[in-house]
XYZ file of C-alpha atoms in Angstrom:
612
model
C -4.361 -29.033 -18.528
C -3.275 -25.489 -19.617
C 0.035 -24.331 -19.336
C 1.612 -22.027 -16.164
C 3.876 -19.245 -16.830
C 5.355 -17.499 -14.029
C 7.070 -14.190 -15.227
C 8.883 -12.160 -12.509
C 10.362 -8.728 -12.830
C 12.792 -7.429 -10.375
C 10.614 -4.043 -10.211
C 7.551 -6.992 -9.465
C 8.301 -8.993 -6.324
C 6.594 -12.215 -5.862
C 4.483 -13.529 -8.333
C 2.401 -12.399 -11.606
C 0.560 -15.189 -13.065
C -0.289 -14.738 -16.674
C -1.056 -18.645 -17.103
C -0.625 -18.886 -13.612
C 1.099 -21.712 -11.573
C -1.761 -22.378 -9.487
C -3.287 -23.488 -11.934
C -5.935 -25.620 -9.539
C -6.999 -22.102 -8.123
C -8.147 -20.775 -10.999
C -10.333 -24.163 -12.479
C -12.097 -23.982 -8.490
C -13.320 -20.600 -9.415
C -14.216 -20.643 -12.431
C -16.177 -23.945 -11.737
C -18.393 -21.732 -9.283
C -21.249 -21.586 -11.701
C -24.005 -23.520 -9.362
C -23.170 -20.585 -7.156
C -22.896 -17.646 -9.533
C -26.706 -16.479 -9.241
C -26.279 -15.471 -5.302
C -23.938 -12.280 -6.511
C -26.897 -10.632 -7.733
C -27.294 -10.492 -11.528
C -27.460 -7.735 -13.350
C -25.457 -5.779 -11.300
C -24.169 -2.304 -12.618
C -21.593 0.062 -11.224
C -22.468 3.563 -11.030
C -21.185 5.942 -13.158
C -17.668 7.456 -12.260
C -17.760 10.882 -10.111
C -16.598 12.881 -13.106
C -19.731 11.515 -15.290
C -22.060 12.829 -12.434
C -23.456 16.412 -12.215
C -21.399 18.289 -9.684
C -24.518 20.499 -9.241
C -26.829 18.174 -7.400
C -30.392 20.441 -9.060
C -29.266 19.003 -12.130
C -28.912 15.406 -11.293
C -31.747 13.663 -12.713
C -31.891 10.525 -9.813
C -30.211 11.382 -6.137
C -30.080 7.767 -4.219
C -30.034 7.915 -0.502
C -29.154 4.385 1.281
C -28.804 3.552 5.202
C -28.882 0.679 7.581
C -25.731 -1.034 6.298
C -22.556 0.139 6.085
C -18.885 -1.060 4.867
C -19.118 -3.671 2.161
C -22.745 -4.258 2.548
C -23.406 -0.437 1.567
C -20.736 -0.743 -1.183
C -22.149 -4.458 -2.458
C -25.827 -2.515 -2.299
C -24.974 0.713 -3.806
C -23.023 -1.206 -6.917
C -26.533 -3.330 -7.739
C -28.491 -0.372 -7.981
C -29.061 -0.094 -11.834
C -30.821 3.024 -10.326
C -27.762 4.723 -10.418
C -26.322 4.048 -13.878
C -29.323 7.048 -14.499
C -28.062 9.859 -12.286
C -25.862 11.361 -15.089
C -28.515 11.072 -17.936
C -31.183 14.148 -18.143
C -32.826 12.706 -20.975
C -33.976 9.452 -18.798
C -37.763 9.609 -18.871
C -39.774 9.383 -15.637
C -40.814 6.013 -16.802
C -37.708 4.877 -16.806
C -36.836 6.171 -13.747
C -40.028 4.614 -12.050
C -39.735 1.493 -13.741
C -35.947 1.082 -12.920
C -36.912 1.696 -9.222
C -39.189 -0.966 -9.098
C -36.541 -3.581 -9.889
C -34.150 -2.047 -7.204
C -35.484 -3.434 -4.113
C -34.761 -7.442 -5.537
C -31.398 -6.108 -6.544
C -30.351 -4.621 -3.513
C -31.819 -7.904 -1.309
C -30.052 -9.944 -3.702
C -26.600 -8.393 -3.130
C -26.750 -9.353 0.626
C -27.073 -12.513 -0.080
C -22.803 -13.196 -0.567
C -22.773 -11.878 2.574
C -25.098 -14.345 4.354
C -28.669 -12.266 4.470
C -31.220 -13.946 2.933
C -34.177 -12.158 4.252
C -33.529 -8.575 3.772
C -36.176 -5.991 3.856
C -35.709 -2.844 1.961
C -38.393 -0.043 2.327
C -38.167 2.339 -0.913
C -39.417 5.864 -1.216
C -39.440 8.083 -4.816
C -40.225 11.379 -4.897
C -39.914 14.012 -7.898
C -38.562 17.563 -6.746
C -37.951 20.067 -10.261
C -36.080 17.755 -12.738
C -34.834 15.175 -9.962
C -35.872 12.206 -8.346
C -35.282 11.164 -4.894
C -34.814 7.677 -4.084
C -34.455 6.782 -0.363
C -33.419 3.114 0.876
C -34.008 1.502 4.365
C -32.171 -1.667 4.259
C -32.790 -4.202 7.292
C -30.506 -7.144 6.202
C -32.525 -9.468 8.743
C -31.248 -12.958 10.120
C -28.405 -13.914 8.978
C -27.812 -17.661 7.849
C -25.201 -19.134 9.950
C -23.165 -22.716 9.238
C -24.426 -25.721 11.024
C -21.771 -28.154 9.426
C -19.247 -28.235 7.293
C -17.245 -31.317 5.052
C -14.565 -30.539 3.462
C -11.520 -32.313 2.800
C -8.959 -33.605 0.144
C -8.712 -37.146 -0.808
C -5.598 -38.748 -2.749
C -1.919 -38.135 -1.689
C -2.374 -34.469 -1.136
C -4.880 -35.180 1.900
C -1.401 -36.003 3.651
C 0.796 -33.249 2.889
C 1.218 -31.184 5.676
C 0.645 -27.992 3.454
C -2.867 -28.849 2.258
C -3.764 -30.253 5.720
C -3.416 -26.920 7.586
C -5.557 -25.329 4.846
C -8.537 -27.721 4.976
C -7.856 -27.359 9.079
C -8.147 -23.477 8.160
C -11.270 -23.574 5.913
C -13.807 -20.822 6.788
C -16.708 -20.049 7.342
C -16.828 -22.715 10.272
C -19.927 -23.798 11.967
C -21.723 -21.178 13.663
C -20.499 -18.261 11.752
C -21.980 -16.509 9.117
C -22.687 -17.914 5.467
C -20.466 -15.615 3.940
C -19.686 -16.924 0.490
C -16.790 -14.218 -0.250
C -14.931 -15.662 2.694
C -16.075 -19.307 1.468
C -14.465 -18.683 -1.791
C -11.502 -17.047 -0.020
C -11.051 -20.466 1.946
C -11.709 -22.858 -0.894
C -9.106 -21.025 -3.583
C -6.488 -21.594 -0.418
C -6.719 -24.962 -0.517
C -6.459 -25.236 -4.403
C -3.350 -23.099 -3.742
C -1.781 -25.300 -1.587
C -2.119 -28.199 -3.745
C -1.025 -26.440 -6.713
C 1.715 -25.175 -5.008
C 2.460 -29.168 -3.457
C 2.614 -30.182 -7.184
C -0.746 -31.649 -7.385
C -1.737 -29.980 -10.849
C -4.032 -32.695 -11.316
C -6.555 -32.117 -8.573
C -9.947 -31.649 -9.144
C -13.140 -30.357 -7.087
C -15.261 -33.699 -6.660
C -18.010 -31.890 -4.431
C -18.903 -28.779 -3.965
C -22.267 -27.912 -2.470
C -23.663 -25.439 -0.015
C -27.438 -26.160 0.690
C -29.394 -23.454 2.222
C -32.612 -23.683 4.674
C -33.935 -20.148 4.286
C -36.806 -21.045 6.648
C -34.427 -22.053 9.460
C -31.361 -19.809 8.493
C -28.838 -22.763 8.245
C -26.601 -23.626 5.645
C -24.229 -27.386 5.365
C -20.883 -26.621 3.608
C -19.552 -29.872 1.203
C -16.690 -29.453 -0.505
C -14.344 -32.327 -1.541
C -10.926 -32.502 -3.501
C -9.249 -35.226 -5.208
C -5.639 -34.281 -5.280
C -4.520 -36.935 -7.753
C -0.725 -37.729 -8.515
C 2.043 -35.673 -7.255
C 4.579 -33.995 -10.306
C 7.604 -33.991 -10.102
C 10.484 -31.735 -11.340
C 12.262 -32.241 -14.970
C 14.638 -31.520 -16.668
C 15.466 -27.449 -16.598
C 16.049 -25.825 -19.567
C 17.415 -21.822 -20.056
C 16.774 -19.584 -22.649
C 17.932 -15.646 -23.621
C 21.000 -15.936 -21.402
C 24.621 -14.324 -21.955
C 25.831 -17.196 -20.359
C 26.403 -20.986 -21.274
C 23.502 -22.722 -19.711
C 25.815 -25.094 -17.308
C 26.676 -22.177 -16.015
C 23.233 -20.847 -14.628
C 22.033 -24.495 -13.983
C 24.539 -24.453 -10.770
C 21.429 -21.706 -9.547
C 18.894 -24.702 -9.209
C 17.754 -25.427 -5.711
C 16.443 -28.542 -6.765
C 17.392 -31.557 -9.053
C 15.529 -33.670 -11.612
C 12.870 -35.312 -9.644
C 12.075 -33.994 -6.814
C 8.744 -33.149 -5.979
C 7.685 -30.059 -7.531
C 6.885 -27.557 -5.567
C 6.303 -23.829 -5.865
C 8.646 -22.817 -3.773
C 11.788 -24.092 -5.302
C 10.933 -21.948 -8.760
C 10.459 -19.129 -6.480
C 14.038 -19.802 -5.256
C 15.433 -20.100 -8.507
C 13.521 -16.899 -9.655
C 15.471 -14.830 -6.700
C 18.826 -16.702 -7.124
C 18.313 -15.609 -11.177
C 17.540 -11.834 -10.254
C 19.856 -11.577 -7.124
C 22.631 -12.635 -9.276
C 22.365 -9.227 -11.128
C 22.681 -10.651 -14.764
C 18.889 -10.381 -15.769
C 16.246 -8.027 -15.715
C 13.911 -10.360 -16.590
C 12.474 -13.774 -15.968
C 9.866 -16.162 -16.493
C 9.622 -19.835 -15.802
C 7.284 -21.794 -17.729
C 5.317 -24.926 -16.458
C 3.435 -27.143 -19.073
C 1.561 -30.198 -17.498
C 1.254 -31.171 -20.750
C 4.651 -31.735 -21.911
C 4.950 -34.309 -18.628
C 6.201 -37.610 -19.122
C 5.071 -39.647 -15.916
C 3.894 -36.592 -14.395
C 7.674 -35.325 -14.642
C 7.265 -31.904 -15.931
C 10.306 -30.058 -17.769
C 10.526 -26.457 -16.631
C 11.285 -23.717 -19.171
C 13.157 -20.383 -18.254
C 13.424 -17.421 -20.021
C 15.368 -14.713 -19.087
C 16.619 -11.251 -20.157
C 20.116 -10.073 -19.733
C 20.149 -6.729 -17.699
C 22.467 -3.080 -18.841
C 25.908 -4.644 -18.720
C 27.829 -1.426 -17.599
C 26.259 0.956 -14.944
C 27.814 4.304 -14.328
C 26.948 6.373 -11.501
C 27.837 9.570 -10.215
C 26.842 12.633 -8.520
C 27.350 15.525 -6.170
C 27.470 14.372 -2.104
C 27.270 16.720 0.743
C 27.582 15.692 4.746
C 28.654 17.435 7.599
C 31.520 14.772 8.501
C 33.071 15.005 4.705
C 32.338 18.141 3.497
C 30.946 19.003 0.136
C 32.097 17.159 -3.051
C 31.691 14.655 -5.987
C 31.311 10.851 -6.310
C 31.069 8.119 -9.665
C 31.655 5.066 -10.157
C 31.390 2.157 -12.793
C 29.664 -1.176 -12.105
C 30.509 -3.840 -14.778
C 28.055 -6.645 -14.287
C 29.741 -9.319 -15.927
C 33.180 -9.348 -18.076
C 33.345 -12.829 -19.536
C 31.022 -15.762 -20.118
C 31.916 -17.104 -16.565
C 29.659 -13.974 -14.578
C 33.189 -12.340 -13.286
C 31.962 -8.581 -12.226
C 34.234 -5.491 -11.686
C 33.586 -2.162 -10.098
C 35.303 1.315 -9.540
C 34.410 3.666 -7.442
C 35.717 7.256 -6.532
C 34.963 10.089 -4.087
C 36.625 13.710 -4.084
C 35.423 15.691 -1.060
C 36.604 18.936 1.225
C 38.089 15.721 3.379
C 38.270 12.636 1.857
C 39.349 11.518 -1.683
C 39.315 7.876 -2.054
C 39.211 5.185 -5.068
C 39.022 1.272 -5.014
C 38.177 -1.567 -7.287
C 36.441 -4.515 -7.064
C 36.865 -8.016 -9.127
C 34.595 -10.640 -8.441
C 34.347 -14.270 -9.101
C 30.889 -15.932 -8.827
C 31.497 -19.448 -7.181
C 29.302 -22.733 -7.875
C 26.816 -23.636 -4.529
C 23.156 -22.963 -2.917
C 23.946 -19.474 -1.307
C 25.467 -16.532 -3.302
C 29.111 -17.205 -2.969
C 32.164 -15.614 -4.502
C 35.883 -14.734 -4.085
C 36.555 -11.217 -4.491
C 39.916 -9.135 -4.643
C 40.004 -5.356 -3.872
C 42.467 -2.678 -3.854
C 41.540 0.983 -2.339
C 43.177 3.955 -1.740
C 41.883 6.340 1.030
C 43.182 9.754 2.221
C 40.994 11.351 4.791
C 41.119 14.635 6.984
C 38.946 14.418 10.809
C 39.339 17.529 13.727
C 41.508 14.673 15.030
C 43.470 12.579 12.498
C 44.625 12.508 8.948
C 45.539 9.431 7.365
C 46.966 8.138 3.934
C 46.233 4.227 3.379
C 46.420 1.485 0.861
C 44.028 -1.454 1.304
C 44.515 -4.751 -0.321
C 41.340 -7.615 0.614
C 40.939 -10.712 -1.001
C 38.272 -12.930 0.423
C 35.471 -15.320 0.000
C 31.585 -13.947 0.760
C 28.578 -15.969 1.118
C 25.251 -14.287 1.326
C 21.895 -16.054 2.189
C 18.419 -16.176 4.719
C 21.084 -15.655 7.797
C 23.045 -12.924 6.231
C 26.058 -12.289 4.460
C 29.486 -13.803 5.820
C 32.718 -12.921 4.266
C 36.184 -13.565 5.514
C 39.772 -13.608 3.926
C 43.197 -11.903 4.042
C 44.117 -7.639 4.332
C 46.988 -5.761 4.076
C 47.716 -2.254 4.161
C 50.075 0.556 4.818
C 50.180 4.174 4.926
C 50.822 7.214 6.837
C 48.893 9.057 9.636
C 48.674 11.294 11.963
C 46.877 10.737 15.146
C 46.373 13.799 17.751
C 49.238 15.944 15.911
C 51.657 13.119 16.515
C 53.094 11.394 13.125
C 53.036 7.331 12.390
C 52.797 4.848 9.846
C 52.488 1.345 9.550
C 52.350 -1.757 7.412
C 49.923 -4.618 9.357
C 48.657 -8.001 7.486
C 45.859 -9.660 9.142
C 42.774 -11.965 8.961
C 39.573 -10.541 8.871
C 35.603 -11.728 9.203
C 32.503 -9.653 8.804
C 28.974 -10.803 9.590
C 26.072 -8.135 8.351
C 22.145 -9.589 8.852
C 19.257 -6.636 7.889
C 15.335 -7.185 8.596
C 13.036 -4.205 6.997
C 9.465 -3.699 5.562
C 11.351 -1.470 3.102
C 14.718 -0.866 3.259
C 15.025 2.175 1.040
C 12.758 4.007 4.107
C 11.275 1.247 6.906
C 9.155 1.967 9.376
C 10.254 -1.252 10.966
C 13.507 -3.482 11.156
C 16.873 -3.914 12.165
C 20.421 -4.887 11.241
C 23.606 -5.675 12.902
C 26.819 -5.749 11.799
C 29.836 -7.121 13.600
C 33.677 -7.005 12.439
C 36.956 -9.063 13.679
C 40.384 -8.421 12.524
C 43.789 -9.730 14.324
C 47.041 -10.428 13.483
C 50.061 -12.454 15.872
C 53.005 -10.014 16.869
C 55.561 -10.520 13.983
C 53.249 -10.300 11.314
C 53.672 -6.734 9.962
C 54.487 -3.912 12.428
C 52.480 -4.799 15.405
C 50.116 -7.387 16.637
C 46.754 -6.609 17.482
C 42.922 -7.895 17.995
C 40.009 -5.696 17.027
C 36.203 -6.308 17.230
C 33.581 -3.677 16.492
C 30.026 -4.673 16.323
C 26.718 -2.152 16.068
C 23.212 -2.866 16.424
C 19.712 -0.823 15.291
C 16.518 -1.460 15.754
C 13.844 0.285 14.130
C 9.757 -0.142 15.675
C 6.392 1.488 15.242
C 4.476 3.496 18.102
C 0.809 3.876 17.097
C -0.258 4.891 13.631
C 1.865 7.866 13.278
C 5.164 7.606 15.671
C 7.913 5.330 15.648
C 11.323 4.830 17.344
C 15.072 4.137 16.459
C 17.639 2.599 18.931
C 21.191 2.011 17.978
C 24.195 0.542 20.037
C 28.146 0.215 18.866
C 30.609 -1.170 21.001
C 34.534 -1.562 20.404
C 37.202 -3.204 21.651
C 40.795 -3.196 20.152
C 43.811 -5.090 21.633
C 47.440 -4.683 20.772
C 51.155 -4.448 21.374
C 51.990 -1.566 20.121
C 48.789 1.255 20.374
C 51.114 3.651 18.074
C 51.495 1.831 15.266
C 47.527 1.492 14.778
C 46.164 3.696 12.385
C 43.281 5.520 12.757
C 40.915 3.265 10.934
C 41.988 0.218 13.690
C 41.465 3.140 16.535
C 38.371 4.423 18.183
C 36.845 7.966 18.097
C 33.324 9.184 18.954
C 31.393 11.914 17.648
C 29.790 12.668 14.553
C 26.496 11.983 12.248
C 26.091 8.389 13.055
C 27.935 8.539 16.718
C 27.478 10.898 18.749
C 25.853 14.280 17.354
C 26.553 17.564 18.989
C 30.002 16.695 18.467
C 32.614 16.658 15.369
C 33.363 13.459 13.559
C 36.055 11.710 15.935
C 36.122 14.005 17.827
C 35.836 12.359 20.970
C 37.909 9.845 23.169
C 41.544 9.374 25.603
C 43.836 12.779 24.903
C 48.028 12.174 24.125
C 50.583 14.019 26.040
C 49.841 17.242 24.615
C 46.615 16.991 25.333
C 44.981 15.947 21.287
C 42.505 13.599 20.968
C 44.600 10.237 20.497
C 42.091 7.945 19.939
C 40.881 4.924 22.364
C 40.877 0.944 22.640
C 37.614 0.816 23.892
C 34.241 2.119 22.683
C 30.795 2.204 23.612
C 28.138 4.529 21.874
C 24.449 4.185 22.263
C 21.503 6.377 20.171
C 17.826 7.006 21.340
C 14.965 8.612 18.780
C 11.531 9.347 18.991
C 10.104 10.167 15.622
C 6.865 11.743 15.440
C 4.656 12.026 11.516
C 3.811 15.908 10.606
C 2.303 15.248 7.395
C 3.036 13.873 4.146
C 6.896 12.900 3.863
C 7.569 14.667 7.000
C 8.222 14.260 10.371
C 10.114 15.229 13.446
C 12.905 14.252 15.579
C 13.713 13.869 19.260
C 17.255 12.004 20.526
C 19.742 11.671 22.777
C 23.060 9.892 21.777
C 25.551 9.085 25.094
C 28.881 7.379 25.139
C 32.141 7.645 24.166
C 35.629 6.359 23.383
C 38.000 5.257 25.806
C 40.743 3.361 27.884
C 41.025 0.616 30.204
C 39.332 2.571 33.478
C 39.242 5.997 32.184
C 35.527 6.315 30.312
C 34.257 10.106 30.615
C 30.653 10.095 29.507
C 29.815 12.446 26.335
C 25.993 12.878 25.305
C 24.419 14.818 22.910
C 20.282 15.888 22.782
C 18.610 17.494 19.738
C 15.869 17.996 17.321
C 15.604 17.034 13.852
C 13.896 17.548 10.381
C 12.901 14.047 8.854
C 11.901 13.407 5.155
C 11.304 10.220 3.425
C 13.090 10.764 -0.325
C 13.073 8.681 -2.957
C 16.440 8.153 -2.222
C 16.014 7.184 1.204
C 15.940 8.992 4.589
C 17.122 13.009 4.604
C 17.553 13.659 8.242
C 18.143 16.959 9.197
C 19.513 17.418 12.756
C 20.606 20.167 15.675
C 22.104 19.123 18.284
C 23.823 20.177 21.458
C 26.400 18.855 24.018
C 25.030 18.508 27.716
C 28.340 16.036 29.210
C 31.428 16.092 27.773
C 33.399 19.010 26.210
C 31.593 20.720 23.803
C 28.989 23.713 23.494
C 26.897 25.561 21.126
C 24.672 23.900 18.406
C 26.223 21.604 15.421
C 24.380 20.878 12.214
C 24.417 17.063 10.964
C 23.054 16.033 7.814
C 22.523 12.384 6.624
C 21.352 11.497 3.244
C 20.418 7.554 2.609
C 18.565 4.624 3.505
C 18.747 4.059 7.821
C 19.699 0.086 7.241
């Protein structure tokens, strides 16, 4: 048996098999020999479009083919060693006439992969100046069809589950075409799933198509023994920053249990997700197993420790201004992280700090502890605020889940009218996120949802807040697509004016309601300022529609608004926006107008980043 060797790169997803896992696969093929002659020998790609003349009167062989098209015209025009002499003057008309001869069998012969054994090809050559003209009729005549087919696996694997659906799977099935591309196709799947099973030891008993050319039927055999099933050994790490205990808490499986592809895939993304390595590569050697127990080998690459970012920022909500940060991503041999982060704007200058402490389990766990300072400016509020979190956060397949303990205090004012407060309270935070790509999707969705409370006599009022928001991102046709987004609000408490404005609800802005400022919607004080609201409901409708390239335009409407127990006023906002797909993520570009609510003219809004 050779050896497997799975290297993964976080810039590669999936797999790249250098001596690859499945193993099986790549023994099936390359045991194909019986079968080798129906791909046409002697094939020869023609020459590359730069080699060839651009002026046709000096081409020395023009080839002209019709009556197949797609794949067969490809598979046909690739045989043609009468093509290899377009871009050579000095070929001699011999040579061309001779070569032409042969092209006829090699063109009939490279329809036979796709099931036509009985093509006819009617040729023509003709000499014009220095050129020849070749013209090709191709009838590819009856095609051979299946009349039965036998295939299945034999040994242990003929029970898994895996393996049974692609034997159930297998293709071409009786009454369709002989294609042998699809045949290979189905018979590498079911080497894949027993490789992937753990069944490194299977081999190809039978594997036979017979042909009838007279009657145009093929019979498909094709038998498997799977042999033992491996089973997983000891692990073993190498290249790591770390003390190897530590990173063996990643596994997903233990020492023996069935091996099985999927569980090195885990720990491959556990590995990279942890954000310690930019490299690795797990390596499988049937050979080294003892009892078909095989040890697995992993080699990794640490990744840049310290990452420092910064940059200019500009959005219509914040004003213009300047952001860094440093991301440390690990302090000690135990993985602890630590992160800074700062923003100076026209209206808001903020810092905070992260430390983070890795915790042992399946999922991505850790306890982190964060301090932040936040001073912010709005056409309705300005508020000073220190944050302290602590917390626990658990990320896996159903999202990420954190919950723990906040406290913070500050000044504000809210609708011209001064506060502060001190409040200590729970909070939980669910975020899930779907997406082909979430740096710019064309599909998807995400939700995020947010609870925070407190009892009345823990810090300066009680209270109960909930905020969740919802998008949902779909495809119409080739070249629109559409974006819907919902947020709704609720916030209960004794004492409304002691709730800053970050535990208050406005409306308004980029990513609420555009034609209007950011918060600058929702329930007016007693002199008549925006005070902020205890309920909210926004909702967001866009049509997106592909100009060219990069580009593309924007129709919406955004409608809702913040407000109190029985006094909602609807707000809405239409417009039209400039879309373009950055390598930073989304640049949307948007005018919009009021048409309910107070509020006229047209207001810019500007959004840089990815849309989930």
């Amino acid at each position: 048996m050779k050896s497997l060797t799975l290297p993964f790169q976080p810039s590669t997803p999936g797999i790249r098999c250098g001596r690859a896992l499945l193993l099986l696969a790549a023994l099936m093929l390359g045991g194909c020999a019986s079968l080798s002659s129906l791909w046409g020998g002697g094939d020869q790609e023609a020459p590359p479009a730069s080699d060839v003349p651009k002026d046709r009167s000096q081409q020395r062989v023009r080839v002209f083919i019709t009556g197949v098209k797609g794949e067969m015209r490809k598979s046909v025009s690739s045989a043609l060693e009468l093509k290899g002499l377009m871009s050579r003057p000095d070929a001699s008309d011999s040579l061309v006439r001779r070569v032409h001869r042969r092209a006829a069998k090699q063109m009939a012969r490279a329809l036979e992969p796709f099931g036509y054994y009985h093509a006819k090809i009617d040729s023509t050559l003709i000499e014009e100046g220095n050129t020849w003209i070749a013209r090709f009729s191709v009838d590819p005549g009856t095609p051979t069809k299946v009349v039965a087919v036998d295939v299945g696996v034999s040994g242990p694997g003929g029970e898994d589950a895996k393996v049974q659906k692609a034997v159930a799977r297998f293709a071409p099935a009786p009454g369709a075409i002989l294609d042998h591309r699809i045949y290979e196709e189905s018979k590498a799947k079911i080497a894949d799933a027993l490789a992937e099973r753990g069944y490194l030891g299977a081999e190809i008993l039978t594997k036979r198509i017979g042909v009838r050319l007279a009657e145009h039927s093929a019979r498909v055999q094709l038998k498997f023994e799977s042999g033992p099933r491996f089973k997983l050994g000891e692990t073993h790490i190498e290249g790591a920053q770390f003390p190897e205990a530590m990173l063996l808490d990643y596994l997903p499986y233990q020492v023996g249990d069935d091996f099985r592809q999927e569980e090195l895939l885990k720990l491959q993304a556990r590995l990279l997700e942890s954000d310690y390595f930019s490299e690795v590569e797990i390596d499988v050697d049937p050979e080294q197993a003892v009892d078909h127990t095989i040890p697995i080998l992993v080699r990794v690459v640490p990744a840049k420790r310290t990452i420092y970012t910064g940059g200019v920022s500009y959005g219509t909500d914040t004003g213009a201004g300047v952001l860094g940060g440093v991301n440390r991503r690990w302090l000690n041999d135990r993985g602890h992280k630590a992160n800074i982060r700062a923003e100076i704007s026209q209206n808001l200058q903020s810092l905070g700090g992260q430390y983070q402490i890795p915790l042992k389990g399946a999922d991505r766990k850790s306890f982190i502890v964060g301090l932040s300072y936040r001073d912010e400016t709005t056409v309705s509020t300005v508020e000073e605020l220190t944050i302290l979190q602590m917390g626990y956060r658990r990320e896996n397949e159903a999202g990420t889940f954190a919950y723990g303990l906040a406290a913070q205090s500050g000044d504000f004012e809210v609708g011209e009218l001064p506060g502060n407060s001190t409040l200590y309270y729970p909070e939980v935070r669910w975020m899930k996120r779907q997406a082909d790509d979430f740096l710019n999707p064309s599909q998807g969705w995400s939700v995020v949802a947010d609870v925070r409370a407190a009892p009345t006599g823990l810090g300066d009022a009680g209270f109960a807040y909930a905020r969740a928001e919802a998008k949902v991102l779909r495809p119409h046709g080739e070249m629109n697509r559409w974006v819907a987004r919902l947020t709704l609000g609720a916030l209960w408490t004794d004492d409304f004016d002691k709730m800053p404005p970050n535990l208050r609800f406005f409306a308004g802005g980029d990513r609420s309601l555009r034609g209007f400022g950011f918060q600058e919607l929702g329930p007016l004080n007693s002199i008549g300022e925006v005070n902020g609201g205890r309920y909210l409901a926004v909702s967001s409708f866009e049509y997106e529609r592909h100009l060219f390239g990069d580009f593309g335009l924007a129709g919406f409407v955004d409608a809702g608004n913040a407000f109190d127990a029985g006094d909602f006023e609807l707000a809405a906002g239409v417009g039209l926006g400039l879309r373009w797909r950055s390598p930073v993520g989304l640049v949307r570009v948007d005018l919009a107008t009021p048409v309910a609510g107070d509020g006229s003219g047209v207001r810019l809004h500007l959004v840089i980043g990815p849309e989930i």
